[in-house]
XYZ file of C-alpha atoms in Angstrom:
261
model
C -0.172 0.045 -0.239
C 2.853 2.320 1.022
C 4.660 1.734 -2.857
C 0.736 2.547 -4.466
C 0.598 5.854 -2.575
C 3.737 7.021 -4.748
C 2.078 6.164 -8.098
C 0.506 9.397 -8.191
C 3.835 11.630 -7.837
C 5.454 10.196 -10.006
C 3.930 12.353 -12.816
C 6.164 14.574 -11.838
C 8.848 12.854 -11.883
C 11.585 11.144 -9.897
C 14.615 11.186 -8.276
C 17.640 9.189 -8.774
C 21.035 9.056 -6.985
C 23.551 7.245 -8.524
C 26.418 5.062 -7.084
C 29.654 5.343 -9.563
C 31.400 2.038 -8.369
C 28.719 -0.105 -7.107
C 28.038 -0.782 -10.593
C 24.862 -0.728 -12.932
C 22.536 -1.000 -10.721
C 23.955 1.258 -8.060
C 22.175 3.664 -6.193
C 20.840 5.324 -3.334
C 17.613 3.496 -1.632
C 14.441 5.729 -1.946
C 10.964 4.419 -1.389
C 10.248 5.587 -5.075
C 12.485 3.372 -6.306
C 9.859 0.206 -4.670
C 7.885 0.783 -7.931
C 10.357 -0.904 -10.090
C 10.551 -3.326 -7.886
C 6.791 -4.055 -7.997
C 6.542 -4.258 -11.447
C 9.856 -6.160 -11.570
C 11.256 -3.991 -13.651
C 15.114 -3.160 -13.568
C 16.679 -0.159 -13.525
C 19.731 0.926 -14.605
C 23.109 3.255 -15.007
C 26.244 3.831 -16.693
C 27.803 6.445 -15.137
C 30.620 4.369 -13.642
C 33.889 5.117 -12.495
C 36.782 2.567 -13.866
C 38.846 0.905 -10.555
C 42.134 1.669 -12.065
C 41.136 5.901 -12.079
C 42.804 8.389 -9.592
C 40.196 9.400 -7.421
C 38.133 6.037 -7.628
C 39.507 5.258 -3.675
C 38.498 9.324 -2.707
C 35.048 8.281 -4.540
C 33.966 4.957 -2.816
C 30.806 4.474 -2.467
C 29.494 7.755 -2.651
C 26.602 8.748 -4.181
C 26.096 11.948 -6.509
C 24.691 14.148 -3.788
C 27.509 13.043 -1.290
C 29.743 13.781 -4.614
C 28.513 17.398 -5.007
C 28.959 17.993 -1.353
C 32.383 17.070 -1.306
C 33.095 20.173 -4.254
C 31.130 22.678 -2.074
C 33.265 21.630 0.843
C 36.518 21.932 -1.357
C 35.524 25.522 -2.864
C 34.431 26.799 0.836
C 38.480 25.212 1.555
C 39.608 26.804 -0.936
C 38.353 30.168 -0.325
C 39.382 30.283 3.078
C 42.951 29.285 2.366
C 42.883 32.317 0.238
C 42.141 34.339 2.398
C 44.167 33.250 4.985
C 47.137 30.997 4.291
C 48.065 30.957 7.680
C 45.297 29.620 9.208
C 45.804 27.123 11.886
C 44.149 23.492 10.364
C 45.587 24.270 6.865
C 45.943 20.806 6.125
C 43.115 20.019 6.814
C 41.960 22.563 4.518
C 43.778 21.854 1.490
C 42.919 18.374 1.582
C 39.976 18.934 1.637
C 40.283 21.795 -1.275
C 42.530 19.410 -2.935
C 39.504 16.281 -2.924
C 37.234 18.899 -4.397
C 38.693 19.590 -6.920
C 39.390 15.997 -8.050
C 35.798 15.584 -7.498
C 34.421 18.735 -9.558
C 36.850 17.430 -12.270
C 35.484 13.940 -12.290
C 31.994 15.355 -12.476
C 32.854 17.838 -15.169
C 34.083 15.129 -17.123
C 31.440 12.534 -17.341
C 28.555 15.414 -17.103
C 26.727 13.510 -19.924
C 26.562 10.929 -17.262
C 27.422 7.935 -19.482
C 31.521 6.910 -19.394
C 32.813 4.596 -21.527
C 33.565 2.098 -19.003
C 29.946 2.281 -18.145
C 28.878 1.267 -21.264
C 31.367 -1.486 -21.333
C 29.643 -2.682 -18.152
C 26.344 -2.111 -19.345
C 27.125 -4.805 -22.454
C 28.361 -6.918 -20.147
C 25.693 -6.808 -17.378
C 22.850 -6.899 -20.345
C 21.798 -10.034 -21.157
C 20.037 -10.902 -24.805
C 16.383 -10.145 -25.134
C 16.567 -8.456 -21.476
C 14.370 -5.280 -20.915
C 15.217 -3.150 -18.582
C 15.178 0.928 -17.741
C 18.186 3.139 -18.580
C 18.407 6.322 -16.618
C 20.348 8.939 -18.140
C 20.468 12.806 -17.380
C 17.570 13.175 -15.174
C 15.756 10.347 -17.695
C 14.716 6.962 -18.156
C 14.536 5.198 -21.168
C 13.994 1.940 -22.232
C 16.753 -0.362 -22.718
C 17.305 -3.724 -24.322
C 19.421 -5.956 -26.014
C 19.922 -7.490 -29.449
C 22.232 -9.883 -31.103
C 25.140 -8.071 -29.214
C 24.082 -4.667 -29.496
C 22.348 -2.020 -26.763
C 19.404 -0.066 -27.776
C 16.978 3.108 -26.727
C 13.515 3.136 -27.551
C 13.227 6.497 -29.367
C 10.431 9.002 -27.347
C 11.869 11.811 -29.060
C 9.042 14.307 -30.155
C 10.611 14.947 -33.374
C 10.786 11.025 -34.668
C 6.555 11.240 -33.846
C 5.866 10.645 -37.175
C 8.629 8.624 -38.453
C 6.908 5.468 -37.941
C 10.457 3.687 -39.601
C 12.370 4.865 -36.549
C 11.796 3.052 -33.079
C 15.102 1.938 -31.767
C 18.183 4.104 -31.131
C 21.600 2.244 -31.244
C 23.496 2.814 -27.842
C 27.164 1.754 -28.474
C 29.101 4.959 -27.947
C 29.107 8.158 -25.161
C 29.705 10.974 -27.964
C 26.775 10.917 -29.207
C 27.234 9.926 -32.681
C 24.401 7.212 -33.481
C 22.308 4.784 -35.149
C 18.406 4.172 -35.932
C 17.049 1.358 -36.275
C 13.386 -0.008 -37.256
C 11.713 -2.360 -34.647
C 13.057 -5.085 -35.855
C 16.171 -3.714 -35.909
C 17.427 -2.922 -39.336
C 18.598 0.289 -40.456
C 15.642 2.361 -42.481
C 14.967 3.799 -45.331
C 16.064 6.967 -45.455
C 13.707 10.310 -44.143
C 14.859 13.552 -45.781
C 12.422 15.339 -44.697
C 12.996 14.894 -41.481
C 16.889 15.332 -41.209
C 16.862 19.120 -41.075
C 14.229 19.106 -38.411
C 15.983 16.131 -36.004
C 18.623 16.244 -33.680
C 20.360 12.875 -32.878
C 22.356 11.423 -30.110
C 23.783 13.893 -26.986
C 21.427 16.650 -28.870
C 18.383 14.881 -28.520
C 19.360 13.964 -24.920
C 20.085 17.702 -24.193
C 17.320 19.133 -25.799
C 15.177 16.561 -23.745
C 16.413 18.044 -20.553
C 14.622 21.365 -21.180
C 11.837 20.566 -23.001
C 9.443 21.250 -20.073
C 10.983 24.325 -19.078
C 10.546 25.117 -22.625
C 6.992 23.884 -23.064
C 6.198 26.403 -20.172
C 8.070 29.801 -21.135
C 6.820 29.685 -24.731
C 3.568 29.298 -23.027
C 4.267 31.602 -20.828
C 4.964 33.934 -24.093
C 2.038 33.011 -25.863
C -0.293 34.103 -23.020
C 0.878 37.446 -22.604
C 1.207 38.494 -26.487
C -2.344 37.073 -26.763
C -3.049 39.567 -23.483
C -1.130 42.509 -25.437
C -3.019 41.895 -28.423
C -6.278 42.046 -28.000
C -7.276 42.436 -31.190
C -4.890 40.161 -33.218
C -6.306 37.484 -31.235
C -10.649 38.321 -32.630
C -8.808 37.937 -36.037
C -7.080 34.856 -35.415
C -10.117 32.300 -35.165
C -10.746 29.863 -32.602
C -9.209 29.660 -29.510
C -5.802 27.587 -29.652
C -4.757 25.212 -27.211
C -2.263 25.683 -24.257
C -0.677 23.301 -26.392
C -1.428 24.673 -29.967
C -0.319 28.318 -28.323
C 2.870 26.699 -26.761
C 3.764 24.964 -30.293
C 3.027 28.800 -32.075
C 5.172 30.633 -29.665
C 8.175 27.770 -30.538
C 7.715 28.114 -33.968
C 7.676 32.108 -34.051
C 11.226 31.763 -31.314
C 12.873 29.369 -34.295
C 12.126 31.379 -36.829
C 13.459 34.706 -34.876
C 16.485 32.980 -34.606
C 16.939 31.611 -38.374
C 16.517 35.189 -39.320
C 19.336 36.031 -37.227
C 21.980 33.924 -38.360
C 21.207 34.825 -41.656
């Protein structure tokens, strides 16, 4: 019953706090994660650090949130040392500043939340035909393995009308990817969609701000309607929120395009 109570809140998202040395299933436990157990679905990620890395011992079994605190403490320690180099606890502050700098570099270097080592571990962990949930960049994706290759289910809105694109191959971490059909075959060329659809890392980055962009476009559109009542009366039937947001977004894209010319 406790788990069932969390389902209404899932529409607002779910916080996942990954660990970097605990394998592809290593995350901090929260009540929300019980939803995956209830549905018998496994949650994995590829934000992993190789054991040979210099910072491996410092990171240890800490979670992302704990590492952020280490970075903050390091910044504070560094500021204190700059303010008074002869402070009594100089060695302690120096150690915190060094750790914070190293951890900060690691988080910056792996900001896309998938490492080459993590991708290798995922290839070994996910079995042929398995269907799991892949967590990356604060998004959840369906991940499967077919004939030795990992694939993500394509859910980007840009492909909504491209029925021949169903899966995206996950074989690199830099976004240079390949799209296939529901049968994992290379689809025929769809030229009229190429210029409108981002790929790989661009899709991931775009998704991070999809909701906020929608809300901003919607707000701008409503403000535009409020300031121009005469134009609204001549515009025809009242548009839905989605239509207004899409229209505002299209107008913004047109303005950006004109500025680039």
